[in-house]
Coordinates of C-alpha atoms in Angstrom, one line a residue:
M1 CA 127.6 73.8 97.1
T2 CA 127.6 71.5 94.1
E3 CA 125.7 74.0 92.0
L4 CA 128.3 76.7 92.8
V5 CA 131.1 74.4 91.7
L6 CA 129.4 73.6 88.5
Y7 CA 128.7 77.3 87.9
A8 CA 132.3 78.1 88.3
R9 CA 133.4 75.2 86.1
E10 CA 131.0 75.9 83.2
R11 CA 130.9 79.7 83.3
I12 CA 134.1 81.0 84.7
F13 CA 136.9 78.6 83.7
T14 CA 136.2 78.8 80.0
P15 CA 138.1 80.2 77.0
G16 CA 137.9 83.9 76.4
W17 CA 135.1 84.1 73.9
N18 CA 132.9 81.6 75.8
L19 CA 133.5 83.5 79.0
W20 CA 132.4 86.8 77.3
R21 CA 129.3 85.0 75.9
R22 CA 128.4 83.5 79.2
E23 CA 129.3 86.2 81.6
P24 CA 129.4 89.6 79.9
V25 CA 128.0 91.4 82.9
W26 CA 130.8 90.2 85.2
I27 CA 133.4 91.2 82.6
V28 CA 131.9 94.7 82.2
F29 CA 131.8 95.0 86.0
A30 CA 135.4 93.9 86.4
G31 CA 136.5 96.2 83.5
I32 CA 134.9 99.3 85.0
L33 CA 136.2 98.6 88.5
L34 CA 139.7 97.9 87.1
A35 CA 139.6 101.2 85.2
V36 CA 138.5 103.1 88.3
F37 CA 141.4 101.6 90.3
L38 CA 143.9 102.5 87.7
L39 CA 142.6 106.1 87.3
N40 CA 141.7 106.8 90.9
P41 CA 142.7 104.1 93.4
S42 CA 141.0 105.8 96.3
Q43 CA 137.7 105.9 94.4
G44 CA 138.2 102.2 93.5
V45 CA 138.3 101.4 97.2
D46 CA 135.3 103.6 97.9
S47 CA 133.3 102.1 95.1
T48 CA 134.1 98.6 96.2
T49 CA 133.0 99.5 99.7
F50 CA 129.9 101.0 98.4
V51 CA 129.0 97.9 96.4
V52 CA 129.6 95.6 99.4
G53 CA 127.8 97.9 101.8
N54 CA 124.7 98.1 99.6
F55 CA 124.6 94.4 99.2
L56 CA 124.7 94.0 103.0
D57 CA 121.9 96.5 103.4
I58 CA 119.5 94.7 101.0
V59 CA 120.4 91.1 102.0
P60 CA 117.3 90.7 104.2
F61 CA 115.0 91.8 101.3
L62 CA 116.8 89.7 98.8
L63 CA 116.8 86.6 100.9
F64 CA 113.1 87.0 101.5
S65 CA 112.2 87.5 97.8
V66 CA 114.6 84.8 96.6
L67 CA 113.3 82.2 99.0
I68 CA 109.6 83.1 98.3
A69 CA 110.2 82.7 94.5
A70 CA 112.1 79.4 95.0
Y71 CA 109.4 78.2 97.4
I72 CA 106.7 78.8 94.8
G73 CA 108.6 76.8 92.3
A74 CA 109.4 73.9 94.7
T75 CA 105.9 73.5 95.9
D76 CA 104.2 73.7 92.5
A77 CA 102.2 76.7 93.7
E78 CA 102.5 78.4 90.3
G79 CA 99.1 77.1 89.3
L80 CA 97.4 78.8 92.2
I81 CA 99.1 82.1 91.3
V82 CA 98.2 81.8 87.6
R83 CA 94.6 81.2 88.6
A84 CA 94.7 84.3 90.8
F85 CA 95.9 86.3 87.8
S86 CA 93.5 84.7 85.3
G87 CA 90.7 87.1 85.7
S88 CA 90.1 90.4 84.0
A89 CA 93.3 92.0 82.8
M90 CA 92.1 95.4 83.9
L91 CA 91.5 94.2 87.4
M92 CA 94.9 92.5 87.5
I93 CA 96.6 95.8 86.5
V94 CA 94.7 97.8 89.2
L95 CA 95.5 95.2 91.9
A96 CA 99.2 95.0 90.9
S97 CA 99.5 98.8 90.9
I98 CA 98.0 99.1 94.4
A99 CA 100.1 96.2 95.7
G100 CA 103.3 97.8 94.2
G101 CA 102.4 101.2 95.8
I102 CA 102.2 99.7 99.3
S103 CA 104.8 96.9 99.0
P104 CA 107.6 96.9 101.5
L105 CA 110.0 95.3 99.1
C106 CA 112.7 97.5 97.6
S107 CA 113.3 97.7 93.9
C108 CA 116.0 95.1 94.1
G109 CA 114.1 92.7 96.3
V110 CA 111.2 92.5 93.9
I111 CA 113.3 91.2 91.0
P112 CA 113.0 87.5 91.8
L113 CA 109.3 87.8 92.3
M114 CA 108.9 89.6 89.0
A115 CA 111.0 86.9 87.2
A116 CA 108.9 84.1 88.8
L117 CA 105.6 85.8 87.8
L118 CA 106.8 86.3 84.2
R119 CA 107.9 82.7 84.0
M120 CA 104.4 81.6 85.2
G121 CA 102.8 83.4 82.4
V122 CA 101.4 86.3 84.4
P123 CA 100.8 89.1 81.8
L124 CA 103.7 91.5 81.4
S125 CA 101.2 94.4 81.8
A126 CA 100.4 93.4 85.4
V127 CA 104.0 92.7 86.3
M128 CA 105.0 96.1 84.7
A129 CA 102.4 97.9 86.8
F130 CA 103.8 96.3 89.9
C131 CA 107.4 97.0 88.8
L132 CA 106.7 100.7 88.1
A133 CA 104.8 101.4 91.4
S134 CA 107.0 99.5 93.7
P135 CA 110.2 101.7 93.8
V136 CA 108.2 104.9 94.4
M137 CA 106.6 104.2 97.8
D138 CA 106.6 101.7 100.7
P139 CA 105.5 102.0 104.3
S140 CA 108.8 103.3 105.7
M141 CA 109.2 105.7 102.8
F142 CA 105.7 107.0 103.5
A143 CA 106.5 107.7 107.1
L144 CA 109.8 109.4 106.3
T145 CA 108.3 111.5 103.5
A146 CA 105.5 112.7 105.7
G147 CA 108.0 113.7 108.4
I148 CA 110.2 115.7 106.0
L149 CA 107.9 116.9 103.3
G150 CA 104.5 116.7 105.0
S151 CA 101.6 114.3 104.9
E152 CA 100.1 115.9 101.8
F153 CA 103.2 115.2 99.8
A154 CA 103.4 111.6 101.1
V155 CA 99.8 110.9 100.2
A156 CA 100.2 112.4 96.8
K157 CA 103.4 110.4 96.2
T158 CA 101.5 107.2 97.1
F159 CA 98.8 108.0 94.5
A160 CA 101.6 108.9 92.1
A161 CA 103.1 105.4 92.5
I162 CA 99.7 103.8 91.9
G163 CA 99.0 106.1 88.9
I164 CA 102.3 105.3 87.2
G165 CA 101.7 101.6 87.7
L166 CA 98.2 102.0 86.1
L167 CA 99.7 104.0 83.2
G168 CA 102.4 101.4 82.4
G169 CA 100.1 98.5 83.0
F170 CA 97.3 99.7 80.7
A171 CA 99.9 100.8 78.0
G172 CA 101.4 97.3 78.2
H173 CA 98.0 95.7 78.0
G174 CA 97.3 97.6 74.8
L175 CA 100.7 96.6 73.3
E176 CA 100.1 93.0 74.3
R177 CA 96.9 92.9 72.4
I178 CA 98.6 94.0 69.1
G179 CA 101.4 91.5 69.6
Y180 CA 104.2 94.1 70.3
L181 CA 105.3 92.4 73.5
R182 CA 105.5 88.8 72.3
N183 CA 108.8 87.1 73.0
I184 CA 109.6 89.9 75.4
L185 CA 111.5 88.0 78.1
R186 CA 115.3 87.5 77.9
E187 CA 116.2 83.9 77.3
E188 CA 117.7 83.4 80.8
I189 CA 114.4 84.4 82.4
A190 CA 112.1 82.8 79.8
G191 CA 113.5 79.3 80.3
G192 CA 112.1 78.0 77.1
C193 CA 108.6 79.6 77.6
N194 CA 109.2 82.7 75.5
S195 CA 106.3 82.1 73.2
G196 CA 104.1 84.9 74.4
E197 CA 102.1 82.4 76.4
C198 CA 104.5 81.2 79.0
G199 CA 101.9 80.3 81.6
S200 CA 99.7 78.1 79.4
P201 CA 101.8 74.8 79.8
L202 CA 101.6 75.0 83.6
P203 CA 99.4 72.4 85.2
Q204 CA 97.2 74.7 87.1
D205 CA 95.5 71.8 88.9
A206 CA 98.9 70.2 89.9
K207 CA 99.1 69.0 93.5
V208 CA 100.7 71.6 95.7
S209 CA 103.2 70.2 98.3
W210 CA 103.6 72.9 100.9
K211 CA 106.1 70.9 102.9
F212 CA 108.4 70.4 99.9
W213 CA 111.5 69.5 102.0
H214 CA 110.1 66.0 102.6
E215 CA 110.6 65.2 98.9
R216 CA 114.2 65.1 97.7
E217 CA 113.3 66.2 94.1
R218 CA 111.5 69.3 95.3
F219 CA 114.2 70.2 97.8
V220 CA 116.8 70.0 95.0
K221 CA 114.6 72.2 92.8
F222 CA 114.3 74.7 95.7
R223 CA 118.1 74.7 96.3
T224 CA 119.0 75.0 92.6
Q225 CA 116.5 77.8 92.0
S226 CA 117.6 79.7 95.1
I227 CA 121.3 79.6 94.0
S228 CA 120.6 80.4 90.3
T229 CA 118.4 83.4 91.2
S230 CA 121.0 84.7 93.8
L231 CA 123.8 84.5 91.2
F232 CA 121.5 86.3 88.6
L233 CA 120.9 89.1 91.2
A234 CA 124.6 89.3 92.1
R235 CA 125.6 89.9 88.5
W236 CA 123.2 92.7 87.8
L237 CA 123.1 94.4 91.2
S238 CA 127.0 94.5 91.3
I239 CA 127.2 96.6 88.2
A240 CA 124.2 98.6 89.2
F241 CA 125.7 99.6 92.6
L242 CA 129.1 100.2 90.9
L243 CA 127.5 102.7 88.4
E244 CA 125.5 104.2 91.2
S245 CA 128.7 104.9 93.3
L246 CA 130.4 106.6 90.3
M247 CA 127.3 108.7 89.5
L248 CA 127.0 109.9 93.1
V249 CA 130.7 111.1 93.0
Y250 CA 130.9 112.5 89.5
V251 CA 127.4 114.0 89.1
P252 CA 127.4 116.5 92.0
A253 CA 124.1 117.4 93.7
E254 CA 124.8 121.1 93.0
L255 CA 124.4 120.4 89.3
V256 CA 121.1 118.7 89.8
T257 CA 119.9 121.5 92.1
G258 CA 120.8 124.1 89.5
L259 CA 118.7 122.3 86.8
V260 CA 115.5 121.6 88.7
G261 CA 115.5 124.2 91.5
G262 CA 113.4 126.9 89.9
A263 CA 109.7 127.7 90.2
G264 CA 107.1 127.7 87.5
W265 CA 105.8 125.3 84.9
M266 CA 108.8 124.6 82.7
P267 CA 110.9 123.2 85.6
I268 CA 108.5 120.3 85.8
V269 CA 109.6 119.3 82.3
T270 CA 113.2 119.7 83.3
A271 CA 112.8 117.9 86.6
T272 CA 111.2 114.9 84.7
I273 CA 114.0 114.8 82.1
V274 CA 116.8 115.2 84.6
G275 CA 115.2 112.8 87.1
V276 CA 115.0 109.9 84.7
P277 CA 118.7 109.4 84.1
A278 CA 119.9 110.9 87.4
Y279 CA 119.9 108.4 90.2
M280 CA 118.4 109.8 93.4
N281 CA 118.1 107.4 96.4
G282 CA 114.5 107.7 97.6
Y283 CA 115.5 108.3 101.2
A284 CA 118.6 110.4 100.6
S285 CA 116.7 112.7 98.2
L286 CA 114.1 113.7 100.7
P287 CA 116.2 116.3 102.6
L288 CA 117.5 117.7 99.2
I289 CA 113.9 118.1 98.0
G290 CA 112.9 119.7 101.3
G291 CA 115.8 122.3 100.9
L292 CA 114.8 123.0 97.3
L293 CA 111.2 123.6 98.2
Q294 CA 112.3 126.1 100.8
Q295 CA 114.4 127.8 98.1
G296 CA 111.4 128.2 95.8
M297 CA 111.2 125.0 93.9
S298 CA 107.6 124.3 92.7
P299 CA 105.7 121.4 94.3
G300 CA 105.1 119.9 90.9
S301 CA 108.8 119.9 90.0
A302 CA 109.7 118.3 93.3
M303 CA 107.1 115.6 92.8
A304 CA 108.1 114.9 89.2
F305 CA 111.8 114.8 90.1
I306 CA 111.5 112.5 93.1
V307 CA 109.1 110.1 91.3
A308 CA 111.2 109.9 88.1
G309 CA 114.4 109.3 90.1
S310 CA 112.7 106.5 92.1
V311 CA 111.3 104.7 89.1
T312 CA 114.4 104.9 87.0
S313 CA 117.0 104.5 89.8
I314 CA 120.0 102.4 88.6
P315 CA 119.1 99.2 90.5
A316 CA 115.4 99.4 89.4
A317 CA 116.2 100.2 85.8
I318 CA 118.9 97.5 85.4
A319 CA 116.6 95.0 87.0
V320 CA 114.0 95.6 84.3
W321 CA 116.7 95.6 81.6
A322 CA 117.9 92.2 82.9
L323 CA 114.4 90.7 82.7
V324 CA 113.0 92.0 79.4
K325 CA 114.2 92.8 75.9
P326 CA 114.8 96.4 74.8
R327 CA 111.2 97.1 73.7
G328 CA 110.0 96.1 77.1
F329 CA 112.5 98.4 78.7
L330 CA 111.4 101.2 76.4
L331 CA 107.9 100.8 77.7
Y332 CA 109.2 101.1 81.3
V333 CA 111.2 104.2 80.6
T334 CA 108.4 105.8 78.6
A335 CA 105.9 105.2 81.3
A336 CA 108.3 106.6 83.8
L337 CA 108.7 109.8 81.8
V338 CA 105.1 110.4 80.9
G339 CA 103.9 109.3 84.4
S340 CA 106.4 111.5 86.3
F341 CA 105.5 114.6 84.2
S342 CA 101.8 113.9 84.6
V343 CA 101.9 113.5 88.4
G344 CA 104.1 116.6 88.6
V345 CA 101.5 118.7 86.7
L346 CA 98.6 117.3 88.7
F347 CA 100.3 118.0 92.0
Q348 CA 101.1 121.5 90.8
L349 CA 97.5 122.1 90.1
W350 CA 96.4 120.5 93.4
S351 CA 98.8 122.8 95.3
G352 CA 97.4 125.9 93.5
A353 CA 100.9 126.9 92.4
Y354 CA 100.0 127.8 88.8

């Protein structure tokens, strides 16, 4: 409770310029929501309900990931994780891609774990691989995809998730080697370790105290990190869900259908380009894709569109933007574009639709 009071005192009750400097995300969120209420009061109510409802839906995932990240910090288990990621960079990327492809965490729930790994000095290439693969597939998504679009599509989408993770991870590894991704973390995430070697100062042989609650200092660290991470998530996810609610209303599904519903090779390009900026909820998009396939949409276009929409969904994209600087975000979007188009072409060839 003390941390919340201090947060309000230091960040909210401040002069205008300081408030903008400290909390630009909340100000943008409030400004957009106020404009929506003034222009369309009913949509303002709907958007507010949408934001609150989505938060409630992901609370279990967020609590799990926030508490895991805080637990790692409070127990000094970072050293163990750093050692686990201290082997071959190539192997790390492969394992991170596979883990992301089968992870049950949603794109929002994985944010605190990504931030914790980046603070520990885990290479951005491995974290990027996990981040790209995670939104595309999870166990429940696999079951639902198999039921609606068939097991072949579900298996292919799983391999697509892993493939995009590998693409982004290996591209990131190459950029790391030439120094392009140095100082890549935003200051709020870096916490003073933004030198390109964040993990090196960590005492990898530090004593791990699994029952941290017996030590007051560790318990305070756990509580403080849990609250700060939760507030960090609340800022970015609030604006993400608000923008999502507006896009779902003002970008009709019929428009998307008209752009990507054709057969042939070129629609794969269109599906990729449209899928990146157009938010498509992974679960809600499955019936739409099923209908488009019945109307003649090519399998490759369907795969490219659903993968691109998953990787660059508003919550996932804003999560990456909140963690890394623009050039890191550019790597994420580029990998999403190239990867989605590639898996679309490959699935088209596999399906024999050319």
